[in-house]
XYZ file of C-alpha atoms in Angstrom:
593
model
C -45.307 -97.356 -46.861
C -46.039 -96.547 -50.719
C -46.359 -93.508 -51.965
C -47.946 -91.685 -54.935
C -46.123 -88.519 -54.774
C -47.887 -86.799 -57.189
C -50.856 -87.173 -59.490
C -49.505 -85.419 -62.567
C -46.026 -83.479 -63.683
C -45.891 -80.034 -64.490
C -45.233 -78.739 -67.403
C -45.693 -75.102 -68.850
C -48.204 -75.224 -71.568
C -45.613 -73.784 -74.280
C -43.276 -76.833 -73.842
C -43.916 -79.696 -76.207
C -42.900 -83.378 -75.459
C -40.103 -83.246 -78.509
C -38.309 -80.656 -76.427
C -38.537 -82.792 -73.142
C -37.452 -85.716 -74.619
C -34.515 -83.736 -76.638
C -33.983 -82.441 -73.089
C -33.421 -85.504 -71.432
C -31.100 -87.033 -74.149
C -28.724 -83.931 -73.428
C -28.703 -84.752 -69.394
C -28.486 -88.615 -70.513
C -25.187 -87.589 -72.680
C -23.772 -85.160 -70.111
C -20.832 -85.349 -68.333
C -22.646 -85.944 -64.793
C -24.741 -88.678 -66.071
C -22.952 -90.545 -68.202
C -21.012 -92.838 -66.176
C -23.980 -93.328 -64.053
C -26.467 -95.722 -65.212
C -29.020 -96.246 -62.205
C -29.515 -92.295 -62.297
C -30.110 -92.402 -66.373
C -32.432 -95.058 -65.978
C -33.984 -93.555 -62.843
C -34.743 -90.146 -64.924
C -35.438 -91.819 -68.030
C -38.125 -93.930 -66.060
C -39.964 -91.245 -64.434
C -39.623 -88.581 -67.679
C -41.370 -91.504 -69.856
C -43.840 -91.796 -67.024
C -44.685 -88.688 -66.717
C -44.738 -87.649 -70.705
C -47.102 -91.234 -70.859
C -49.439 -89.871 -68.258
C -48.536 -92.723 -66.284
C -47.781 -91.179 -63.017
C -49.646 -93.451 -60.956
C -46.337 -95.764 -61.438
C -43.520 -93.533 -59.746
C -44.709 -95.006 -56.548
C -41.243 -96.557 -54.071
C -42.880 -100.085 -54.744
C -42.564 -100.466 -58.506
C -39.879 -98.023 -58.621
C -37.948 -100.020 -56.277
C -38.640 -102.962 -58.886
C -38.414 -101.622 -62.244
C -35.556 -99.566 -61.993
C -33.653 -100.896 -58.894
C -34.427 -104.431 -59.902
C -35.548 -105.426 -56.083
C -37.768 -107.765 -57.068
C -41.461 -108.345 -56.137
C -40.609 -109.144 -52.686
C -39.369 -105.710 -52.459
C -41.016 -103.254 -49.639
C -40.095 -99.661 -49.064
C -40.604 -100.011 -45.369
C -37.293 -101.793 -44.818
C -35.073 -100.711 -47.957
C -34.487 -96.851 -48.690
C -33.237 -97.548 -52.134
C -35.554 -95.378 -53.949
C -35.677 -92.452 -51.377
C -31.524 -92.466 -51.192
C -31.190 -92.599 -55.095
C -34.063 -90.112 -55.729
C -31.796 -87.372 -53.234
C -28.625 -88.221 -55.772
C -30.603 -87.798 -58.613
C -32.124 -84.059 -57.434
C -28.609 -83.096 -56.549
C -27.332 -84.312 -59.732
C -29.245 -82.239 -61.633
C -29.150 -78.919 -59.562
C -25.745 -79.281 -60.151
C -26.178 -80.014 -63.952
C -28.386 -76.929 -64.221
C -26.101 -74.524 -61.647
C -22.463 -76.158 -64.255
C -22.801 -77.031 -68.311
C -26.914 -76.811 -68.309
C -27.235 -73.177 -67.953
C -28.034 -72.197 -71.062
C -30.417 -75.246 -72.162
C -34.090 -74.428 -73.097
C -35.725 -76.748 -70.777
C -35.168 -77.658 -66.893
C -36.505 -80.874 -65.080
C -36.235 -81.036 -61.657
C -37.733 -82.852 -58.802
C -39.879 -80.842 -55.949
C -38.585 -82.269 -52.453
C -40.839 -85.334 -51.332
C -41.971 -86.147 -55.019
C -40.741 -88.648 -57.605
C -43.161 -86.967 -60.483
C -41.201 -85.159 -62.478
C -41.306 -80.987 -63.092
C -40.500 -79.446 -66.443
C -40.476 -75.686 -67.208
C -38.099 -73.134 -69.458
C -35.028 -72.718 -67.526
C -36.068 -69.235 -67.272
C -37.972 -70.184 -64.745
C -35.466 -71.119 -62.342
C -34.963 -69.225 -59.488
C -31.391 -69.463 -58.187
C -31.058 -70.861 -54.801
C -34.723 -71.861 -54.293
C -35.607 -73.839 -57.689
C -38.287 -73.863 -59.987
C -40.609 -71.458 -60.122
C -44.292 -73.245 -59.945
C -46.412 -73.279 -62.814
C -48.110 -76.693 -62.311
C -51.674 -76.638 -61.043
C -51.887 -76.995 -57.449
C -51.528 -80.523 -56.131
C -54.903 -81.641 -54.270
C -52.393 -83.917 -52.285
C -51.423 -80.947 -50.104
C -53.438 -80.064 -47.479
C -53.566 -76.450 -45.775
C -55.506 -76.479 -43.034
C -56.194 -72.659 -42.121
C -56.794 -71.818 -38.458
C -60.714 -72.127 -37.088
C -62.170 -69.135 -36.412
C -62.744 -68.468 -33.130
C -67.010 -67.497 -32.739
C -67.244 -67.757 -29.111
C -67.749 -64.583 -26.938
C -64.469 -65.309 -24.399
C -61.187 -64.615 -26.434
C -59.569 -66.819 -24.334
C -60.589 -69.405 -26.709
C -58.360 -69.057 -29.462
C -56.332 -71.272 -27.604
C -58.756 -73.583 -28.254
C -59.247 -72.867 -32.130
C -55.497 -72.943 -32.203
C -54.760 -76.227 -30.722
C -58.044 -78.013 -33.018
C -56.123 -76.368 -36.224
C -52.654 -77.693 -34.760
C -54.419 -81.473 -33.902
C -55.987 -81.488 -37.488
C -52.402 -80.749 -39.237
C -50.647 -83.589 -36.942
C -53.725 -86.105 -37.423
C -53.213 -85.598 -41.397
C -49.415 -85.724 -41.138
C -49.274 -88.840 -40.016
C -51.458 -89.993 -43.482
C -48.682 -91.339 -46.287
C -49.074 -89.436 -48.858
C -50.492 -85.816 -47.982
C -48.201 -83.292 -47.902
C -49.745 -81.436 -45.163
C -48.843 -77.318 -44.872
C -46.812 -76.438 -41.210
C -48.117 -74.481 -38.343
C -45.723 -71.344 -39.160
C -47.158 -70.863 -42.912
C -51.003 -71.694 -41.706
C -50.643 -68.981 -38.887
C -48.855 -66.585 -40.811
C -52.898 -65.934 -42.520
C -54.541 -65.980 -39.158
C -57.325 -63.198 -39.158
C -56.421 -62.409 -43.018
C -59.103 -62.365 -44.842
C -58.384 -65.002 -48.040
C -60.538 -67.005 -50.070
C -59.753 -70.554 -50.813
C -58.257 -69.828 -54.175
C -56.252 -67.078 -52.654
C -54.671 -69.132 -49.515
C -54.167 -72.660 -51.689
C -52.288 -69.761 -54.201
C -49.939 -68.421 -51.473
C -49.734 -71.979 -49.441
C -49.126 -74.171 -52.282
C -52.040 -76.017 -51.589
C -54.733 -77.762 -53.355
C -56.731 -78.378 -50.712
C -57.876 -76.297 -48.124
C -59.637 -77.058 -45.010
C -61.167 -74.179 -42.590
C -64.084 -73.634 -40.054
C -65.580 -72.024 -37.288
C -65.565 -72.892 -33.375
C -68.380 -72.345 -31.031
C -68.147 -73.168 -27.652
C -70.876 -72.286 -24.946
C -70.758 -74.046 -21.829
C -69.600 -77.431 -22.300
C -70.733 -77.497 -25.456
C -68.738 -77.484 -29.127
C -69.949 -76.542 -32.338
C -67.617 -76.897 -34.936
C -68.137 -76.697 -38.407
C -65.398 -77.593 -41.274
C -65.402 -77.812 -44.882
C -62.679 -78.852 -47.393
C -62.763 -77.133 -50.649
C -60.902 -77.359 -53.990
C -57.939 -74.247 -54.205
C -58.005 -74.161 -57.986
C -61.918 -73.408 -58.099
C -62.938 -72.723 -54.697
C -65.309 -75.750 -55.071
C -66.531 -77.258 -51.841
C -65.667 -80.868 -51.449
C -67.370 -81.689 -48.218
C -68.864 -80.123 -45.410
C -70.094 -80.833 -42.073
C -71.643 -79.261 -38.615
C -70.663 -81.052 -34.715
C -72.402 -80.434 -32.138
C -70.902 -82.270 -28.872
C -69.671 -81.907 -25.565
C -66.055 -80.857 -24.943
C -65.087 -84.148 -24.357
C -66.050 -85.593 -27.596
C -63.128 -82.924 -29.666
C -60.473 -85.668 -29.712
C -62.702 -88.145 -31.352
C -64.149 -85.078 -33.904
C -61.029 -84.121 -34.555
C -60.092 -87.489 -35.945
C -63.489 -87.933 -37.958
C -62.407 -84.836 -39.533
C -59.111 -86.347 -40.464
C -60.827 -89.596 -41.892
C -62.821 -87.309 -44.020
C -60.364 -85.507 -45.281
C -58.048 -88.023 -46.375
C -61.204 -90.207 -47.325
C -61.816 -87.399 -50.009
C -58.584 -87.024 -51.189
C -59.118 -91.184 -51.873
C -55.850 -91.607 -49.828
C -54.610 -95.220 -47.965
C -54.666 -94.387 -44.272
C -51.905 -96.063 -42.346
C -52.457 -96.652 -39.616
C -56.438 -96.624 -39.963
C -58.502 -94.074 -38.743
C -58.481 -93.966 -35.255
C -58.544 -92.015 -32.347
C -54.437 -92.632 -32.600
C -54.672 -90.145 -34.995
C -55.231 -87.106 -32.733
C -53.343 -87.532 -29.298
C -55.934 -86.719 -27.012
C -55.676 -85.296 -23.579
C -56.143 -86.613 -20.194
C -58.967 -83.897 -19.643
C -59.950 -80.395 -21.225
C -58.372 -78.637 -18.206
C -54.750 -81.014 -18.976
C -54.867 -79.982 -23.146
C -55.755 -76.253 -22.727
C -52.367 -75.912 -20.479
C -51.026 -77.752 -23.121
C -52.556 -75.120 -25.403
C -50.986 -72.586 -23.710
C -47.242 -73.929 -23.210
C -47.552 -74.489 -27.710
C -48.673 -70.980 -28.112
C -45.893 -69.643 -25.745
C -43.427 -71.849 -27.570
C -44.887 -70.612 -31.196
C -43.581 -66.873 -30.093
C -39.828 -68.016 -30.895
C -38.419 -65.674 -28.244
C -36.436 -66.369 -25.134
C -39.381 -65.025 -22.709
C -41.889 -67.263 -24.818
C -39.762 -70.521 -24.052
C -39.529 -69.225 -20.368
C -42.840 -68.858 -20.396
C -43.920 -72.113 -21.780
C -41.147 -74.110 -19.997
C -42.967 -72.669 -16.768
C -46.663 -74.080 -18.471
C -45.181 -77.690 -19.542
C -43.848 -77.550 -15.856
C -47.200 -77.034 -14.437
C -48.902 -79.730 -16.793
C -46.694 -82.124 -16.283
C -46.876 -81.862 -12.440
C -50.722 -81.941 -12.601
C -51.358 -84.874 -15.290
C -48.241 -86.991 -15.074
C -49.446 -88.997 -17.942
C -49.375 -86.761 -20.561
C -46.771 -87.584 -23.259
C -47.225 -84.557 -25.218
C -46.710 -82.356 -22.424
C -43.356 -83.500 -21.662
C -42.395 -83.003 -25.679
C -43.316 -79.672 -25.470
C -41.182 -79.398 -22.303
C -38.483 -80.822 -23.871
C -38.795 -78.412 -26.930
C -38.973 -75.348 -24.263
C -35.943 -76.337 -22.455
C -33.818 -77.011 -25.759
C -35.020 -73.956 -27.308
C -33.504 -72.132 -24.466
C -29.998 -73.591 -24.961
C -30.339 -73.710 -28.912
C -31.401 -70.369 -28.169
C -28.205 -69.534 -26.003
C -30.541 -68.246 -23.106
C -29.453 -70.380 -20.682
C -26.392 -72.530 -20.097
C -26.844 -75.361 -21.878
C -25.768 -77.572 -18.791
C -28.672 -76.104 -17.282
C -31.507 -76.823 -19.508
C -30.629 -79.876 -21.768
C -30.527 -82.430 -18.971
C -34.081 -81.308 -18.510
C -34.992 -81.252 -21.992
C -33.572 -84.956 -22.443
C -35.706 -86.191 -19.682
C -38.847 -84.879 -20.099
C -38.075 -86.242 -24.243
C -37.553 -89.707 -22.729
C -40.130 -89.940 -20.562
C -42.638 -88.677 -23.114
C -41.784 -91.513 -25.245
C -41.768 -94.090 -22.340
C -45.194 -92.549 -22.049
C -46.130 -92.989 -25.949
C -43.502 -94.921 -28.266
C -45.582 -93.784 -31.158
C -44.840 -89.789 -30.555
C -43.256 -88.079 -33.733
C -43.481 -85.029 -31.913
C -40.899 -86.822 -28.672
C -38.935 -88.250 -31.286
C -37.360 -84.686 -32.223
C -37.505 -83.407 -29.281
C -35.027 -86.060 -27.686
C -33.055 -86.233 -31.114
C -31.792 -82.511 -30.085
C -30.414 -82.881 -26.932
C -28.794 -86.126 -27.744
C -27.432 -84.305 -30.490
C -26.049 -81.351 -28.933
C -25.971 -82.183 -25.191
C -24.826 -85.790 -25.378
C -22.969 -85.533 -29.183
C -23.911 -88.838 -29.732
C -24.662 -88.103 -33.354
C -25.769 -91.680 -34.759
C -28.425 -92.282 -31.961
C -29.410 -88.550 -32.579
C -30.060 -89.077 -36.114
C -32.216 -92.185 -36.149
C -34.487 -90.092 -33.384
C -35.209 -87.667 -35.971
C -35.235 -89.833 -38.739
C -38.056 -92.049 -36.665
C -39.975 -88.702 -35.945
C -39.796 -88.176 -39.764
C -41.369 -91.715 -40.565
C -44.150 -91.109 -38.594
C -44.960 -87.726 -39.267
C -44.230 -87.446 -43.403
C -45.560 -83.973 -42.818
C -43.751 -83.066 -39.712
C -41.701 -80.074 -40.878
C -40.415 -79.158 -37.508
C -38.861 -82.652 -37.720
C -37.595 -82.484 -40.794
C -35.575 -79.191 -39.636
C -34.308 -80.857 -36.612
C -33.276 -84.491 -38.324
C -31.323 -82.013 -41.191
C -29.618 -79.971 -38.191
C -28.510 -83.552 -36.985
C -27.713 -84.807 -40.673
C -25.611 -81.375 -40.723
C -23.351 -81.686 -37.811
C -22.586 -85.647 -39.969
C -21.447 -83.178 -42.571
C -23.903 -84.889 -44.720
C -24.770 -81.484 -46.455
C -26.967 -83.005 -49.120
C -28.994 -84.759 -47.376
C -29.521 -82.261 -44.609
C -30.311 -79.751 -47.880
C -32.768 -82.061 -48.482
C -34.558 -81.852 -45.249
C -34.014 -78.380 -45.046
C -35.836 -77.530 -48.493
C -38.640 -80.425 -47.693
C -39.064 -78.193 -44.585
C -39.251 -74.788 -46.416
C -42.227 -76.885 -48.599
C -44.027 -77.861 -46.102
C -43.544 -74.683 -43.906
C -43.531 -72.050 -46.920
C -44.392 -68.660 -45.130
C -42.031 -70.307 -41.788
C -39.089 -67.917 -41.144
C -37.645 -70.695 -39.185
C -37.617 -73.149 -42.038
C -36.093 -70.567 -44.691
C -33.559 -69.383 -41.979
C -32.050 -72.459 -41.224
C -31.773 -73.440 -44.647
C -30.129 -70.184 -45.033
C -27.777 -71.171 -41.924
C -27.050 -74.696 -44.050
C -26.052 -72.872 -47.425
C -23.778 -70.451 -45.222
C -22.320 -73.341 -43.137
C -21.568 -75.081 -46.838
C -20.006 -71.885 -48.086
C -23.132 -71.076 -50.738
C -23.020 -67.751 -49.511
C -24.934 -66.067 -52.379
C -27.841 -69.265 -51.982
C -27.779 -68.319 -48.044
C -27.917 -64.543 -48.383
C -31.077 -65.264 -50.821
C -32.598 -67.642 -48.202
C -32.376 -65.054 -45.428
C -33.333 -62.269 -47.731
C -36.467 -64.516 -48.233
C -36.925 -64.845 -43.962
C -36.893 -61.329 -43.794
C -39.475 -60.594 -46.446
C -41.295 -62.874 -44.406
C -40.934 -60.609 -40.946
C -38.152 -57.952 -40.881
C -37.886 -58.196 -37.010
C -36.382 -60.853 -36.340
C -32.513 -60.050 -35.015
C -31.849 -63.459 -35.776
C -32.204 -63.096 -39.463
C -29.819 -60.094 -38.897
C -27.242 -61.860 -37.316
C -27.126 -64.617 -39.612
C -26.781 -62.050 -42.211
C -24.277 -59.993 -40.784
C -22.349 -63.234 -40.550
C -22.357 -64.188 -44.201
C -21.171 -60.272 -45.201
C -18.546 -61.101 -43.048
C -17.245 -64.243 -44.561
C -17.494 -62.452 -47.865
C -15.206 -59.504 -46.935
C -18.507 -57.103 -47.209
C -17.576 -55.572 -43.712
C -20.169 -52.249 -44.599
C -23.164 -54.393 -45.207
C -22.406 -56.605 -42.371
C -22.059 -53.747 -40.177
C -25.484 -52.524 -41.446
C -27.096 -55.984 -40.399
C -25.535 -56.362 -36.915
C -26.309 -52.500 -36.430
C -30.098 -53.911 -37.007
C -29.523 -57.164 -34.481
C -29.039 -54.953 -31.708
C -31.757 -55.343 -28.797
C -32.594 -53.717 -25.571
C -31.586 -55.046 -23.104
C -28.206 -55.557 -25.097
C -27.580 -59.477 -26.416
C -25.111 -61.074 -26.129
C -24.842 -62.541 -29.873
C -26.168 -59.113 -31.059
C -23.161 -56.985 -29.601
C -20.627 -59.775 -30.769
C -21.438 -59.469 -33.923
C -21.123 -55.587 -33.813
C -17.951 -56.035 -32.196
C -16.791 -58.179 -34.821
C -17.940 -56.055 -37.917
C -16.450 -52.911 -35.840
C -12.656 -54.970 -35.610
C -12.606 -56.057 -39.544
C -13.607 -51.725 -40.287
C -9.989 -51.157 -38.237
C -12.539 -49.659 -35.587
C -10.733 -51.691 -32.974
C -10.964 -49.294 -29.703
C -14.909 -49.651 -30.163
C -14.605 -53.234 -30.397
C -12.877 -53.373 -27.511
C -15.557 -51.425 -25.517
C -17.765 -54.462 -26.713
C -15.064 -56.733 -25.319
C -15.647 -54.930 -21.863
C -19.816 -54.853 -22.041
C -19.482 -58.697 -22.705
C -17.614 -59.083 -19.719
C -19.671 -57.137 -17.617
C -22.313 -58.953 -18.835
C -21.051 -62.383 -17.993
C -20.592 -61.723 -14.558
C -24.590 -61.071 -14.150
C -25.433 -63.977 -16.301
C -24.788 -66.136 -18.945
C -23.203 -64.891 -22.053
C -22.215 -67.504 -24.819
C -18.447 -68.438 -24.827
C -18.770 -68.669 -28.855
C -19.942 -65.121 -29.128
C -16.859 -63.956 -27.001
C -14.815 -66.002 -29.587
C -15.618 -64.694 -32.645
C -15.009 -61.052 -31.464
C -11.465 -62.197 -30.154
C -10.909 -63.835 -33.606
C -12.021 -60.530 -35.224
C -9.661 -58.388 -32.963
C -6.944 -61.111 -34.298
C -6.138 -62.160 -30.678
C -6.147 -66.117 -31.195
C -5.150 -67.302 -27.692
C -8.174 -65.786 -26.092
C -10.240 -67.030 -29.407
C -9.115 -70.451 -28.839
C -9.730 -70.308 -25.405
C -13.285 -69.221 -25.583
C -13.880 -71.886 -27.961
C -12.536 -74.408 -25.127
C -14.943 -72.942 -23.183
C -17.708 -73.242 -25.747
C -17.357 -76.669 -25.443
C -17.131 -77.258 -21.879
C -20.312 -76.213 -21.949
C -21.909 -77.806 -25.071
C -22.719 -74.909 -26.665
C -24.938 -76.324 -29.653
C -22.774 -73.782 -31.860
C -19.656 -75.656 -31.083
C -20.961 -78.592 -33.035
C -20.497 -76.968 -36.187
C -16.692 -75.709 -35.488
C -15.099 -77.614 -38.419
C -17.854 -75.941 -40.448
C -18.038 -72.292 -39.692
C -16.524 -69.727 -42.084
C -15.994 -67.943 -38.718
C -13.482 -69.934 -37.366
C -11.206 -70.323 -40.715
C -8.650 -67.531 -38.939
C -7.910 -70.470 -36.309
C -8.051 -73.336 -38.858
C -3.910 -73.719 -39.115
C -3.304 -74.005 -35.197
C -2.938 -77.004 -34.078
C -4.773 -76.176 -30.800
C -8.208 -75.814 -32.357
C -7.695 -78.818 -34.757
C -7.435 -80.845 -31.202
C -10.793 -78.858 -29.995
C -12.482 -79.846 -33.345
C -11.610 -83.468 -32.664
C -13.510 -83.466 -29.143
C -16.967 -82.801 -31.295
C -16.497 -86.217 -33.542
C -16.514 -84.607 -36.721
C-alpha cells in the first residue's frame, strides 16, 4: 500500500517561502530537533517537497527510501517505518509549538493521515485541536451525504441509510481517500446544504449525494459526485434495476468514484467492495439492527442486540450481522448496561464467528478487538485486531477509535492520540470521536485539551449525559468542585443512572455536603439489589466520602467483573486518593499495565 496523502500543502496566501524556510531552520536548530537527525531530515524532506511543488513524492515508498534509506526493495506493506516516524515527528512538533515555539511567526504541522506538509501564522493555531484550515479543500476526501429517500413508504430510509453507509465502507477500503464517517454525514440528514456548503462544514472536497426510488421490486437510484470548492459536477448517473442488483450498483458507484478521483484501487473493483447480503429481506434487518445501534443509547443497543439476534438466527451466513451483534453486546458492557460477564462472551462470539464467516471484515476486526481487550485483557492480540481492521478500512473511523482505546490501555498515549484525532478527521461532526479524544487528554492529565474536546462534543449535541459526566469528572480532578457539580447536576436522568448519581455523589462529598452524599450511597444500593449498578461508580463516591476500604473494595469488585473502566485504573485522575496503598497497587497489577 502507497499512498499520496495529499495533492498540495497549505499555505496561507500572506506567507512567503523565505519565512517557511527561515521557519524550518529555527525547528532544525531547536532544542527538540537537534539531536535527532532522521526527524530533521524527515521535515526538511517533505518542507522542500512541498515549497518545490513536488508533493507527488511524500508517498511511504520513496519516503521510506530517500529519507529512511530502505532501499528500492523497500515496501510499506511489511515495514511501518515511515508511518511510526511520521507519528514522532507530529508529536515533536506539537510539543515544539505548545514549549519554546510559541511565539514564532509561522507553524508547520502535519494533519493526521497526511505526510504533505501544513503551514499557516501561528495565530492560527487552535489549542488542543491544531491548525485552523485555510488550505483548499482536498478532493481526496470523500463525503458521501445520505440519499434521499423519494419513495412513498418511509420505511425506506432504512434503505437510503444502509446504500449511504455501503458507499462510505466500499470507498474506505480505497488507499488513499479519506472518506467522511457515518456520525458527521448523518449529522446533515434532511438539512438542506449545497455542495459547497457540506464539503465547507465536512472538510471535504468531494461530495457524493442522490436520490432513491423504489417501487415494487424496482430501484432507481441516481448519484452524482461534484467538486466542494465550485459546486461543479464531476459525474453523474441514473440505475434503474431490480432490488437485487443494489450490491453490484453500489460497487459501480464506488469504481466511479474513485475512478474520478484517478485513485489506485486495491483490491480492484469488485463486488468485494460492498458486502452484500444473503437476500433483501437478510440486509434490511441488518438495516435495522445499524440504525438501532447508531442511537448510542442503552435501549438502542437492546434494541439492536434483539435485531442482530433475529438475523443471525434466520441467515446464519451473514458475517456482518454477527459484527453488528458483537458491537450491540459490547456497547452494552462499554456502556455499563449490563454486567459485562453477561454480554461480552456474546459479543466475542458472534466477533469470531463473523470473521470465520469473512476473514476480510474490517468491520469484525473491531468488533472482536473490544472484547478481547476488555473481557479477555489480552491486550497484544487486542491490538493487532484493531490495527488489522484499520489496514483494511484506511477510512474506518469507528476503528480507529477502538484500536486507540486498545493502544490506550498499552499506555501508548501518543499513538492512541493519534488514532483518536485521525478519528475526529474522519468523523468531524461525531460526538463520539471528539468525546473519546476528550476521555484520552483527561486520562493523560491534559485537562484544559480535554475540557476543550468535550466543550467541542457538546456544541455538537448538548444532550448527551455522557459528555456531562466526563466533564464533571475533569472539574473534579482540577479542584473546580462548583462547575463539576453544575455538570453532574446536568448528567442526571430519569430513571436515575447509576454513573449519573455517582458523580453527583462525588461532587456533593468534595462541597463538605457529605449527609447528601450519603443518601446517594443508599439510592446506589437500593439500586443494586434490582439490577446492575457498576462497582466503579460505587468506588469513586466511596473515594470522594474518603472511606478507602470500601473504595478499594469496590474496585476489587470492578474487576471481578471486567468492568471495561477498570482497565484504565493506573490511569484515572480518580483513583490518585488510593494511589499510596499498597492494596490497590496489587489490584492495578491484575490489569497488566
Amino acid at each position: 500500500m502507497d499512498l499520496i496523502r495529499d495533492q498540495a500543502p497549505a499555505v496561507a496566501e500572506d506567507i512567503g517561502e523565505r519565512e517557511v524556510r527561515a521557519q524550518l531552520d529555527r525547528i532544525l536548530h531547536s532544542r527538540m530537533f537537534k539531536n535527532s537527525e532522521r526527524l530533521q531530515r524527515f521535515l526538511k524532506f517533505a518542507v522542500e517537497c512541498a515549497l518545490d511543488g513536488a508533493t507527488d513524492r511524500l508517498k511511504e515508498s520513496v519516503l521510506g527510501r530517500v529519507v529512511f534509506d530502505r532501499g528500492v526493495e523497500y515496501d510499506p506493506r511489511t515495514d511501518s517505518i515511515v508511518r511510526v516516524e511520521a507519528q514522532r515527528l507530529r508529536r515533536k512538533l506539537r510539543e515544539y509549538y505548545e514549549n519554546g515555539g510559541t511565539e514564532d511567526p509561522v507553524a508547520i504541522k502535519f494533519q493526521p493521515g497526511s505526510y504533505v506538509p501544513v503551514f499557516a501564522h501561528t495565530s492560527g493555531l487552535l489549542e488542543g485541536s491544531g491548525m485552523r484550515e485555510t488550505r483548499p479543500l482536498n478532493p481526496q476526501t470523500v463525503a458521501v451525504l445520505p440519499l434521499v429517500n423519494q419513495s412513498d413508504d418511509p420505511e425506506q430510509d432504512y434503505l437510503c441509510d444502509g446504500i449511504t453507509d455501503d458507499l462510505i465502507q466500499a470507498l474506505s477500503r480505497i488507499p488513499g481517500l479519506n472518506v467522511i464517517g457515518h456520525a458527521s454525514v448523518f449529522a446533515l440528514k434532511g438539512v438542506a446544504l449545497d455542495a459547497r456548503d457540506a464539503g465547507a462544514k465536512l472538510g471535504a472536497g468531494t461530495v457524493v449525494d442522490g436520490t432513491v426510488r423504489k417501487s415494487g421490486n424496482r430501484l432507481k437510484i441516481f448519484t452524482e459526485m461534484l467538486d466542494a470548492m465550485t459546486g461543479e459536477v464531476r459525474w453523474a448517473e441514473t440505475y434503474e434495476r431490480t432490488m437485487t442488483d443494489v450490491f453490484a450498483v453500489e460497487a459501480e458507484i464506488a469504481g466511479v468514484v474513485a475512478r474520478v478521483l484517478q485513485m489506485t484501487l486495491a483490491p480492484p473493483v469488485s463486488r468485494r467492495l460492498i458486502r452484500g447480503a444473503p437476500n433483501m429481506d437478510a440486509y434490511l434487518l441488518y438495516l435495522r439492527g445499524r440504525h438501532a445501534w447508531n442511537r448510542m443509547s442503552a435501549d438502542g443497543y437492546r434494541t439492536a442486540a434483539e435485531i442482530f439476534e433475529r438475523a443471525t438466527s434466520m441467515f446464519p451466513s451473514y458475517a456482518s450481522a454477527y459484527a453488528g451483534l458483537a458491537d450491540a453486546y459490547a456497547h452494552l458492557a462499554l456502556w455499563e448496561c449490563a454486567l459485562p460477564r453477561e454480554v461480552f462472551p456474546k459479543a466475542l462470539s458472534a466477533a469470531q464467528r463473523a470473521l470465520k464467516l469473512d476473514p476480510t471484515l474490517a468491520h469484525a476486526y473491531s468488533s472482536l478487538a473490544a472484547p478481547t481487550a476488555f473481557y479477555e485483557w489480552k491486550w497484544e492480540e487486542a491490538v493487532a485486531y484493531a490495527r488489522r481492521a484499520t489496514e483494511l478500512e484506511p477510512s474506518y473511523s469507528f476503528g480507529q477509535q477502538i484500536y486507540g482505546l486498545c493502544l490506550l490501555k498499552r499506555g501508548q498515549m501518543d499513538e492512541a492520540r493519534e488514532c483518536f484525532e485521525r478519528a475526529v478527521a474522519l468523523d468531524p461532526l461525531s460526538v463520539r470521536a471528539h468525546r473519546l479524544l476528550g476521555w484520552m487528554l483527561y486520562l493523560a492529565r491534559r485537562f484544559a485539551s480535554a475540557e476543550q474536546w468535550l466543550q467541542a462534543a457538546l456544541a455538537l449535541d448538548r444532550e448527551p449525559a455522557e459528555t456531562h459526566y466526563m466533564l464533571a469528572h475533569i472539574y473534579t480532578s482540577q479542584g473546580r468542585y462548583a462547575a463539576a457539580l453544575e455538570q453532574a447536576e446536568l448528567c442526571q436522568t430519569n430513571p436515575p443512572d447509576a454513573l449519573g448519581l455517582s458523580a453527583l455523589g462525588a461532587c456533593l462529598a468534595h462541597l463538605n455536603r457529605r449527609k447528601e452524599a450519603l443518601k446517594i450511597v443508599a439510592t446506589l444500593s437500593r439500586m443494586a439489589k434490582a439490577g446492575y449498578v457498576a462497582s466503579h461508580a460505587i468506588a469513586h463516591l466511596y473515594i470522594a466520602l474518603g472511606d478507602a476500604d470500601r473504595g478499594i473494595e469496590s474496585v476489587a469488585r470492578s474487576l471481578d467483573e471486567r468492568e471495561p473502566i477498570s482497565a484504565f485504573l493506573k490511569l484515572d485522575p480518580e483513583f490518585d486518593p488510593l494511589r499510596g496503598d499498597p492494596r490497590f497497587g496489587s489490584l492495578v497489577s491484575r490489569v497488566g499495565f
